[in-house]
Coordinates of C-alpha atoms in Angstrom, one line a residue:
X285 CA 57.1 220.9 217.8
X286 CA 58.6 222.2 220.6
X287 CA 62.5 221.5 219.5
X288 CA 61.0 224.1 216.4
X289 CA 59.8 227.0 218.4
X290 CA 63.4 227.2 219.8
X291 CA 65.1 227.0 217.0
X292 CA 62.7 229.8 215.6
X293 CA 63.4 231.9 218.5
X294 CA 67.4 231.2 218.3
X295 CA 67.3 231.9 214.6
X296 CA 65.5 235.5 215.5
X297 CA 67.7 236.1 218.4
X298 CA 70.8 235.9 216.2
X299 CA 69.0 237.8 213.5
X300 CA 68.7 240.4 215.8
X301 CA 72.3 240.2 217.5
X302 CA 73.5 240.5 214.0
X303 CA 71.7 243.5 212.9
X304 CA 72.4 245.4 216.4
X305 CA 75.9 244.6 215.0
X306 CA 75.9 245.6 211.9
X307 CA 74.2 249.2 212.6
X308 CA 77.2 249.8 215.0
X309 CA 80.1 251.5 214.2
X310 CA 83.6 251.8 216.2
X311 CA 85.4 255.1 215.4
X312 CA 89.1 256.2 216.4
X313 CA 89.8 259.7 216.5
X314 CA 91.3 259.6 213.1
X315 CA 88.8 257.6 211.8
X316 CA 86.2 260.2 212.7
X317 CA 88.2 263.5 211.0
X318 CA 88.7 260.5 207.9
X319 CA 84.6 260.8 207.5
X320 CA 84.4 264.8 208.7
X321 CA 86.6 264.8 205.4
X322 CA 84.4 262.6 203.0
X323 CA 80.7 263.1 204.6
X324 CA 81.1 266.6 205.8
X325 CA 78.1 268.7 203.8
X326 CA 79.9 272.2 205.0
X327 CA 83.5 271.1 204.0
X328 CA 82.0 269.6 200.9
X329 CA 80.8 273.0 199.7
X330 CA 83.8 275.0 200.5
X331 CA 86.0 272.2 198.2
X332 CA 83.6 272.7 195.9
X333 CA 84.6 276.9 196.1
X334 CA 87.8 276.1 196.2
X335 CA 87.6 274.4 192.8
X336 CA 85.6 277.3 191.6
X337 CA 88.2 279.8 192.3
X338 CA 91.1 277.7 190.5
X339 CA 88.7 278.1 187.3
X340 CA 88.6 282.2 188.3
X341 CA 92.6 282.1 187.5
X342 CA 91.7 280.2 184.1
X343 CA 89.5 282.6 183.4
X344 CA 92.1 286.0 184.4
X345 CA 94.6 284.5 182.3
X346 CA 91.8 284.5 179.1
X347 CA 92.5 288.5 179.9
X348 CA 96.0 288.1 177.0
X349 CA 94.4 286.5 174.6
X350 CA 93.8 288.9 172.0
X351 CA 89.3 289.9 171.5
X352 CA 88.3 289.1 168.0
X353 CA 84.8 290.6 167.1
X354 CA 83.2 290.4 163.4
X355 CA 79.6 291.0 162.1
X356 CA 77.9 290.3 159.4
X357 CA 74.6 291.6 157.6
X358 CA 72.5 291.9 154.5
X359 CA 70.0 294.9 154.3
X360 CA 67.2 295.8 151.8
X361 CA 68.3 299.3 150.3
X362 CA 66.1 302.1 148.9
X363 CA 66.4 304.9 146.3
X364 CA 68.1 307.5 147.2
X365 CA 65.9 311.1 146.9
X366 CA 68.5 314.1 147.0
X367 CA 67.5 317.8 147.7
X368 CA 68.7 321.1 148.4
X369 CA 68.8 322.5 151.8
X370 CA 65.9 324.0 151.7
X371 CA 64.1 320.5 150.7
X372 CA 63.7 321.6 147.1
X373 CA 64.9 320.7 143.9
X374 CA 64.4 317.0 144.4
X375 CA 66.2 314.3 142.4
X376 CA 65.8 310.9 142.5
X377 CA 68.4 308.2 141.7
X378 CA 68.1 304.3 141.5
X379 CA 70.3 302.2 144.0
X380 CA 70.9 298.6 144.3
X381 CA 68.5 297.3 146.8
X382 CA 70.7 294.4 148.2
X383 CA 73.1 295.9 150.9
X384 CA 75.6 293.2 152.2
X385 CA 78.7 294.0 155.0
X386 CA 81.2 292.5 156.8
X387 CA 83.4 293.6 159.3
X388 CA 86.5 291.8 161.1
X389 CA 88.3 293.1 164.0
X390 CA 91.0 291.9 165.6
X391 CA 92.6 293.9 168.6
X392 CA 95.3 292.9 171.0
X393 CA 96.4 294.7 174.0
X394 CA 100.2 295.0 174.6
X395 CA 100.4 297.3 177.4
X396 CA 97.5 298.1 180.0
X397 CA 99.7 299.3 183.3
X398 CA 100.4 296.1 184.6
X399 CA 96.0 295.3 185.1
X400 CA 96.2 292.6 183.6
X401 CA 99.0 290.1 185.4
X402 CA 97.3 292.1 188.5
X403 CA 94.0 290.5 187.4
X404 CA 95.8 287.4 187.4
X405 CA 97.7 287.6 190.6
X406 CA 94.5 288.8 192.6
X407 CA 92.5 285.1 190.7
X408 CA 95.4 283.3 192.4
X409 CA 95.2 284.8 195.4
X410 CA 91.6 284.3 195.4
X411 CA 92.4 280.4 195.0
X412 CA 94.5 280.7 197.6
X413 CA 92.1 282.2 200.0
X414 CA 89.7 280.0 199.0
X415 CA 92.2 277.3 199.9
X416 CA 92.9 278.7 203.4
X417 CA 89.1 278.8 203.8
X418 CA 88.6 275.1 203.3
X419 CA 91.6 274.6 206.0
X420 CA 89.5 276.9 208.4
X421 CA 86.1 274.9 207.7
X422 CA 88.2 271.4 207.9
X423 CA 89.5 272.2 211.2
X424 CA 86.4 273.7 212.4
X425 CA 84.3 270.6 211.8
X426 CA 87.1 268.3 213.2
X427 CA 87.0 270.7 216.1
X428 CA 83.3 270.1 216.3
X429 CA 82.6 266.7 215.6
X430 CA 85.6 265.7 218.6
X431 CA 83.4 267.6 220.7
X432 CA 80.4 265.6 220.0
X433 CA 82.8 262.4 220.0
X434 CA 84.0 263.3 223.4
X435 CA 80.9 264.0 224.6
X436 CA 80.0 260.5 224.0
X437 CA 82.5 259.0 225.4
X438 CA 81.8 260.8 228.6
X439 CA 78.4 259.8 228.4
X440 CA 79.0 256.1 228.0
X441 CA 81.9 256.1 230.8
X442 CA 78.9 257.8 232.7
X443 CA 76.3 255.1 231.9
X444 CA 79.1 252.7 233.1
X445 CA 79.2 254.6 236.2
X446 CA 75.8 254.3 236.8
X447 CA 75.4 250.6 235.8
X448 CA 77.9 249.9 238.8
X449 CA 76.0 252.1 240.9
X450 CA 73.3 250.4 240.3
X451 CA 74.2 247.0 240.7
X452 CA 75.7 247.9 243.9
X453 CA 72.4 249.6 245.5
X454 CA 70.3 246.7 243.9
X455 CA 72.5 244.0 246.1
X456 CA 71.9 246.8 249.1
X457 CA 68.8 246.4 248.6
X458 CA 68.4 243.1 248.4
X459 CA 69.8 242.9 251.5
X460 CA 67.8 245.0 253.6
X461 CA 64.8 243.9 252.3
X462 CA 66.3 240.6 254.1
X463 CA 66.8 242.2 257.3
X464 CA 62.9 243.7 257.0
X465 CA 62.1 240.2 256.7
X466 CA 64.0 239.4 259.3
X467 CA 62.7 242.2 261.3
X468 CA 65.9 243.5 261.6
X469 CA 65.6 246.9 260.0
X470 CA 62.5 249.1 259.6
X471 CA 60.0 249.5 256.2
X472 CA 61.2 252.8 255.8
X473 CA 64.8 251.8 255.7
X474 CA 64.0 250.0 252.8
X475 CA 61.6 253.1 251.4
X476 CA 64.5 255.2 251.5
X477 CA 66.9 253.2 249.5
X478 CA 64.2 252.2 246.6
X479 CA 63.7 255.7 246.4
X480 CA 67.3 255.7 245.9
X481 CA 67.4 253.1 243.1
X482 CA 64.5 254.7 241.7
X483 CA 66.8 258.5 241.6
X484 CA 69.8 256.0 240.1
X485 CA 67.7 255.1 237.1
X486 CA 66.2 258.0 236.4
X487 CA 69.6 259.9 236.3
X488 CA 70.9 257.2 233.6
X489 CA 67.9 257.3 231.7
X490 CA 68.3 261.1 231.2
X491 CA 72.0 260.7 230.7
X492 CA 71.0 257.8 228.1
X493 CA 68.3 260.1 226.1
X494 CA 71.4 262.6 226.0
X495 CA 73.2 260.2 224.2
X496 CA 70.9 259.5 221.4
X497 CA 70.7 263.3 221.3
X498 CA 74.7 263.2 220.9
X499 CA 74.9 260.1 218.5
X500 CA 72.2 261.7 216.2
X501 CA 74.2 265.0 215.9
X502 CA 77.5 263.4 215.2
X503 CA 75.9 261.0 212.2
X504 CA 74.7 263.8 210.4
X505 CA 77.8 265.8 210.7
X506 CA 79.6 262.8 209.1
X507 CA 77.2 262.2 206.8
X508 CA 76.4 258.7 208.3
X509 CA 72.7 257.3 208.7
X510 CA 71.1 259.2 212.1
X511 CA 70.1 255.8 213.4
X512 CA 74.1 254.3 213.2
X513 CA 75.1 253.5 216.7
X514 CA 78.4 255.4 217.4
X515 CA 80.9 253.8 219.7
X516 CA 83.8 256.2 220.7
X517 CA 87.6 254.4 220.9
X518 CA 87.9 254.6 225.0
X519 CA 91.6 255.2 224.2
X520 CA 90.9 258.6 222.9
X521 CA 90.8 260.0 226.5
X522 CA 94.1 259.0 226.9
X523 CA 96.2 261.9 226.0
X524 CA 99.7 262.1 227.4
X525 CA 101.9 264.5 224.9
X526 CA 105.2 265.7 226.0
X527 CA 105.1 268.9 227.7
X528 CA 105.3 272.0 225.4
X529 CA 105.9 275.7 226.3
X530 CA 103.1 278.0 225.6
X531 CA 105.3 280.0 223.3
X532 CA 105.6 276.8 221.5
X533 CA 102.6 276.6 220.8
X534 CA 101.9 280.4 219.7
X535 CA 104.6 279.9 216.8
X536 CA 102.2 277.0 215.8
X537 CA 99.8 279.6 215.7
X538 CA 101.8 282.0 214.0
X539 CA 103.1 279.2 211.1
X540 CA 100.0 277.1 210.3
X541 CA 96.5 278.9 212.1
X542 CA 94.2 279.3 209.0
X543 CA 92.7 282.8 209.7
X544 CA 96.4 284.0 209.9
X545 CA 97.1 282.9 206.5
X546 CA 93.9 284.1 205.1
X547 CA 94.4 287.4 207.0
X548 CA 97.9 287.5 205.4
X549 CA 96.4 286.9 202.1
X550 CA 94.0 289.8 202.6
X551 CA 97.3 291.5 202.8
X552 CA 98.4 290.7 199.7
X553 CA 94.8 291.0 197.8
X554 CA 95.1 294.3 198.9
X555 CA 98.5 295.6 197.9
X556 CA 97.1 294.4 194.4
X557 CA 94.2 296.1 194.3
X558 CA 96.4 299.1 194.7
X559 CA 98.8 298.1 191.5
X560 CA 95.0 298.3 189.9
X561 CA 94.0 301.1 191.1
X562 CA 97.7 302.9 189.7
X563 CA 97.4 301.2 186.4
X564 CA 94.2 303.3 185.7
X565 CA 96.7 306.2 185.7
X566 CA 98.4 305.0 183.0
X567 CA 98.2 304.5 179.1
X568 CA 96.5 301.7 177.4
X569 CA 98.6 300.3 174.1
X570 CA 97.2 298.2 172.1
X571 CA 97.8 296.2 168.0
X572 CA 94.7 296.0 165.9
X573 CA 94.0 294.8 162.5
X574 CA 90.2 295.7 160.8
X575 CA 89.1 294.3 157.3
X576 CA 85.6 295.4 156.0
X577 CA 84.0 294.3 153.0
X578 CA 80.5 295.9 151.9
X579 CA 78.5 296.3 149.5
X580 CA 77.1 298.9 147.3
X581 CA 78.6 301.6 147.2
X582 CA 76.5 304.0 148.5
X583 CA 78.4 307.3 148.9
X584 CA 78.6 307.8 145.4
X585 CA 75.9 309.5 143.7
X586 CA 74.1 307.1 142.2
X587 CA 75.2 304.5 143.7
X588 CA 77.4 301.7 142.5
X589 CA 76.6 298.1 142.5
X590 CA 79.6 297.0 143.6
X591 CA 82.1 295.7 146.7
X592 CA 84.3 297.5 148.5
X593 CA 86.8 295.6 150.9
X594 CA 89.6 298.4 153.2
X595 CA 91.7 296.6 155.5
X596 CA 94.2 298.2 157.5
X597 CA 97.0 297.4 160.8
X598 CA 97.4 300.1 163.4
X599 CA 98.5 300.8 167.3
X600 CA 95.9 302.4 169.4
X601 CA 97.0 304.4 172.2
X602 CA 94.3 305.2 174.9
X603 CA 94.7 307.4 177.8
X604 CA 91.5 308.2 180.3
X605 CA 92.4 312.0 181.5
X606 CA 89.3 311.6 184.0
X607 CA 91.4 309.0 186.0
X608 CA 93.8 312.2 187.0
X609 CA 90.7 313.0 189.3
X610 CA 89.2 309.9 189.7
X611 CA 91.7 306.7 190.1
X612 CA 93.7 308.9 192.3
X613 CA 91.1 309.0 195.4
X614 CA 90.6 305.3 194.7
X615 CA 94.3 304.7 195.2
X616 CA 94.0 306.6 198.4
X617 CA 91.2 304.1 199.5
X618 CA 93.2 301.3 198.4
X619 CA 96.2 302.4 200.6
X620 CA 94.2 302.6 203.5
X621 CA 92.4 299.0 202.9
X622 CA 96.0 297.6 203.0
X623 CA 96.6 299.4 206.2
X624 CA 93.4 297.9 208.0
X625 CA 94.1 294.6 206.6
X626 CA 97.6 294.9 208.0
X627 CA 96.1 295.9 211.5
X628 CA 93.8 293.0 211.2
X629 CA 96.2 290.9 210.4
X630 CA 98.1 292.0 213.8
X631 CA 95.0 292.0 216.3
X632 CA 94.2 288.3 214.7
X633 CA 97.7 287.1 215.7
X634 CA 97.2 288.5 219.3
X635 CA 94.4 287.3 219.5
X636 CA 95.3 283.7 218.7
X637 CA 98.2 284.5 221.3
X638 CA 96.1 285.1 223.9
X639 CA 93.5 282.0 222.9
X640 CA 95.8 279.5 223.2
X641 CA 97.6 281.0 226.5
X642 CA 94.3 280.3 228.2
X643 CA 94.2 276.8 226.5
X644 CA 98.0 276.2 227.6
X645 CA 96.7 277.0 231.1
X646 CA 94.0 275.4 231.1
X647 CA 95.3 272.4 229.7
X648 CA 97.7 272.7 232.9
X649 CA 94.9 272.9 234.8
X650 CA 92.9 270.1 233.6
X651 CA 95.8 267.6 234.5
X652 CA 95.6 269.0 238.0
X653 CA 92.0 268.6 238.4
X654 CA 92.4 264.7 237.3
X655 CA 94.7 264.2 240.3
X656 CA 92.4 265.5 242.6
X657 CA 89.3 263.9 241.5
X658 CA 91.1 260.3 241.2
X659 CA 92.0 261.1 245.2
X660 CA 88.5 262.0 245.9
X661 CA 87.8 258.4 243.9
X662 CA 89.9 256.7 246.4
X663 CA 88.1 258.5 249.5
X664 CA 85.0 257.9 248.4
X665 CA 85.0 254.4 247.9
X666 CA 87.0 253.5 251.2
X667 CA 84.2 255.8 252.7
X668 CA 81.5 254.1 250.9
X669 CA 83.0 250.5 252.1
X670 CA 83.1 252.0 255.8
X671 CA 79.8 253.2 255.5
X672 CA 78.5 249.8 254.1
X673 CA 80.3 247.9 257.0
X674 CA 79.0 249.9 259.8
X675 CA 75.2 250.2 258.5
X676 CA 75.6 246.3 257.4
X677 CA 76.8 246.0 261.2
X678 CA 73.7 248.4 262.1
X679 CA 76.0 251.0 263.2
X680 CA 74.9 253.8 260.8
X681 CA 71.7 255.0 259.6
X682 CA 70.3 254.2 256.3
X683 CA 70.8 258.1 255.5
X684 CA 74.5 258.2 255.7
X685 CA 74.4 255.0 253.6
X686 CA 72.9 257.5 250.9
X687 CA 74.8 259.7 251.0
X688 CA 78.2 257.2 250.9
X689 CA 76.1 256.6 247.5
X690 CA 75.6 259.7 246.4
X691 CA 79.3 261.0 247.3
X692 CA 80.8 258.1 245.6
X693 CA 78.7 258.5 242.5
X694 CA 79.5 262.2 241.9
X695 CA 83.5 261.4 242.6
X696 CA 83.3 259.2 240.2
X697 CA 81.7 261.1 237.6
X698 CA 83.4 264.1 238.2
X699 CA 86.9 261.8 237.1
X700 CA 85.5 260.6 234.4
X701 CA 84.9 264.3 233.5
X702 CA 88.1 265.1 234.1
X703 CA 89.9 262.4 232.2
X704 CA 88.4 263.5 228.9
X705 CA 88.9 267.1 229.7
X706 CA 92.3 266.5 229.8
X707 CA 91.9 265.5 225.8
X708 CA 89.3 268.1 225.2
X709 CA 92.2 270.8 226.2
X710 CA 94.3 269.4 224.5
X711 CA 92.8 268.9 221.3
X712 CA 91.6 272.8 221.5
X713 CA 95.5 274.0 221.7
X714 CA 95.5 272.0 218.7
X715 CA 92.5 273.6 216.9
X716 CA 93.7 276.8 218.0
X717 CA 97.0 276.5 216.3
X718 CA 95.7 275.1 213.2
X719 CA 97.2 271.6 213.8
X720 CA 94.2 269.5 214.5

């Protein structure tokens, strides 16, 4: 009986061990943009306008096919009543009653002042706006979701932090609980440092509440289930790229950032609006054919009961002389959009300059700050193993053991900070420059 309740409770233990397994999930950095990509909802839409505006140049290039329009009817017709014009004399004639007509048209325009490859042009550039969108949004959500990612890793190298902490005040103590027993130490030696342990645990179970706050934010950014267990690669903090000159990283800016290209597409976009705007000054030419067949006759007196089908081929020439007063101011507004887009364009890319020559230094700067908390590391713990020695040795008070404690925790956390701000920095020169 009993050799059965064990191996019930081993089969449920490994149950267990294999489900915590299975709802965990390891990512590497370029595992993580691999499901921004695929379970992003925000990304997702924006391909899914991006496919819509390749259908838009489709749909500008219908603009050269030629229009076809016909109609066709049968009417009920009366008698015709004819009188003089001063409604006397009235005759009355018979007329066929069925009335049938129908009309083809056929009309295609050969010249329209360069609208319609503009039409065409402006679709494409719409595509590829649409395009340089998506690239904004991809690297946005990358940007974002590494955030998260490196938040968690901070957070676990945290809880790590604290687990050693921990472990180290619980042997403490352990041992002066000893020397009360012993009669060595007084009880409110040993208050003190529970009320230590007890700070300790209540600082990693606030930094461990953060972390499901984290994990559940990052899941449904990749479109993973909220209760998957995310495990950041501990490698992705090590970041060690050859050093590259800010104005290095500016021409990234100035060759791949995503708001630049869109900017410079608004450029374009508008110079074409202008060719639309200057092709409303011009003629329309277009071909047309026309066939109508209808039936009776009806403007012969009486009537006569039968077809008549007139066809003919022409070119139509159209000219709007309203657009001499109208298009023209609209050309004037379309000149000056270009000129604001091109001063957009312009305060963007000094913008961007000026971004990532704060990133560049801070980057710098980050690296700097790691070598002086890994010294501060170093001073802490030989001062924590001085201070353990001497109050050990009774020759410090249980106050300055405390704070050994609490300097050596905060050194500690502060480089672990610092590590992954190093990749943090880094990865925003990247985002900044449209490379991430």
């Amino acid at each position: 009986m009993m050799t059965r309740q064990v191996l019930l409770a081993f089969a449920m233990l490994t149950v267990t061990a294999v489900a915590a397994q299975n709802n965990e999930r390891k990512l590497t950095v370029q595992e993580l943009f691999g499901l921004v990509e695929t379970g992003n909802v925000q990304l997702q839409a924006q391909k899914q306008g991006e496919v819509v505006a390749s259908q838009g140049i489709e749909v500008a290039k219908r603009q050269r096919l030629p229009e076809i329009n016909s109609s066709l009817s049968a009417s009920y017709i009366g008698n015709v009543v004819l009188t003089d014009r001063e409604f006397g004399d009235v005759h009355g004639y018979s007329s066929p009653h069925f009335g049938n007509s129908l009309a083809v048209e056929a009309q295609q325009v050969i010249y329209a002042g360069g609208a319609v490859d503009t039409g065409i042009r402006l679709a494409e550039l719409n595509y590829a706006k649409s395009a340089a969108v998506t690239s904004s949004v991809r690297e946005q959500q990358r940007f974002l979701a590494l955030g998260i990612y490196l938040d968690l890793l901070t957070t676990d190298q945290r809880l790590k932090v604290y687990d050693e902490n921990i472990r180290l005040t619980q042997a403490l103590v352990d041992n002066i609980r000893e020397k009360y027993r012993q009669g060595m130490v007084l009880l409110n030696d040993v208050t003190r440092y529970e009320l230590q342990m007890e700070q300790l645990k209540l600082g990693r179970e606030k930094i461990s509440n953060q972390r499901t706050i984290q994990n559940y934010q990052l899941c449904q950014m990749l479109g993973l289930p909220t209760d998957k267990h995310i495990t950041p690669d501990e490698q992705a903090a090590d970041i060690n790229p050859s050093e590259l000159a800010v104005e290095v990283w500016q021409e990234e800016c100035t060759t791949h950032s995503p708001q630049l290209q869109q900017s410079a597409i608004d450029i374009e976009m508008a110079k074409n609006h202008e060719k639309l705007m200057r092709s409303e000054l011009l003629p329309k030419i277009s071909i047309m054919a026309v066939d109508n067949f209808n039936g009776p006759i009806t403007f012969e007196l009486p009537p006569v009961d039968k077809n008549l089908n007139i066809w003919y081929l022409g070119v139509g020439l159209r000219y709007s002389f309203s657009a001499l007063f109208k298009s023209n101011k609209k050309l004037h507004q379309a000149r000056q959009a270009t000129h604001l887009q091109e001063l957009t364009h312009q305060s963007q890319k000094e913008q961007l300059d000026q971004q990532m020559q704060e990133a560049w230094v801070r980057y710098r700067q980050a690296h700097k700050e790691l070598e002086t908390q890994q010294k501060s590391v170093q001073l802490a713990a030989q001062n924590y193993e001085v201070m353990r020695e001497r109050y050990l040795n009774q020759l410090a008070l249980v106050t300055d053991m405390v704070d050994a404690s609490n300097l050596k925790l905060n050194a500690e956390i502060d480089e672990t900070q610092a590590r992954i701000q190093i990749a943090f920095a880094y990865y925003r020169m990247k985002y900044i420059s449209g490379t991430l």
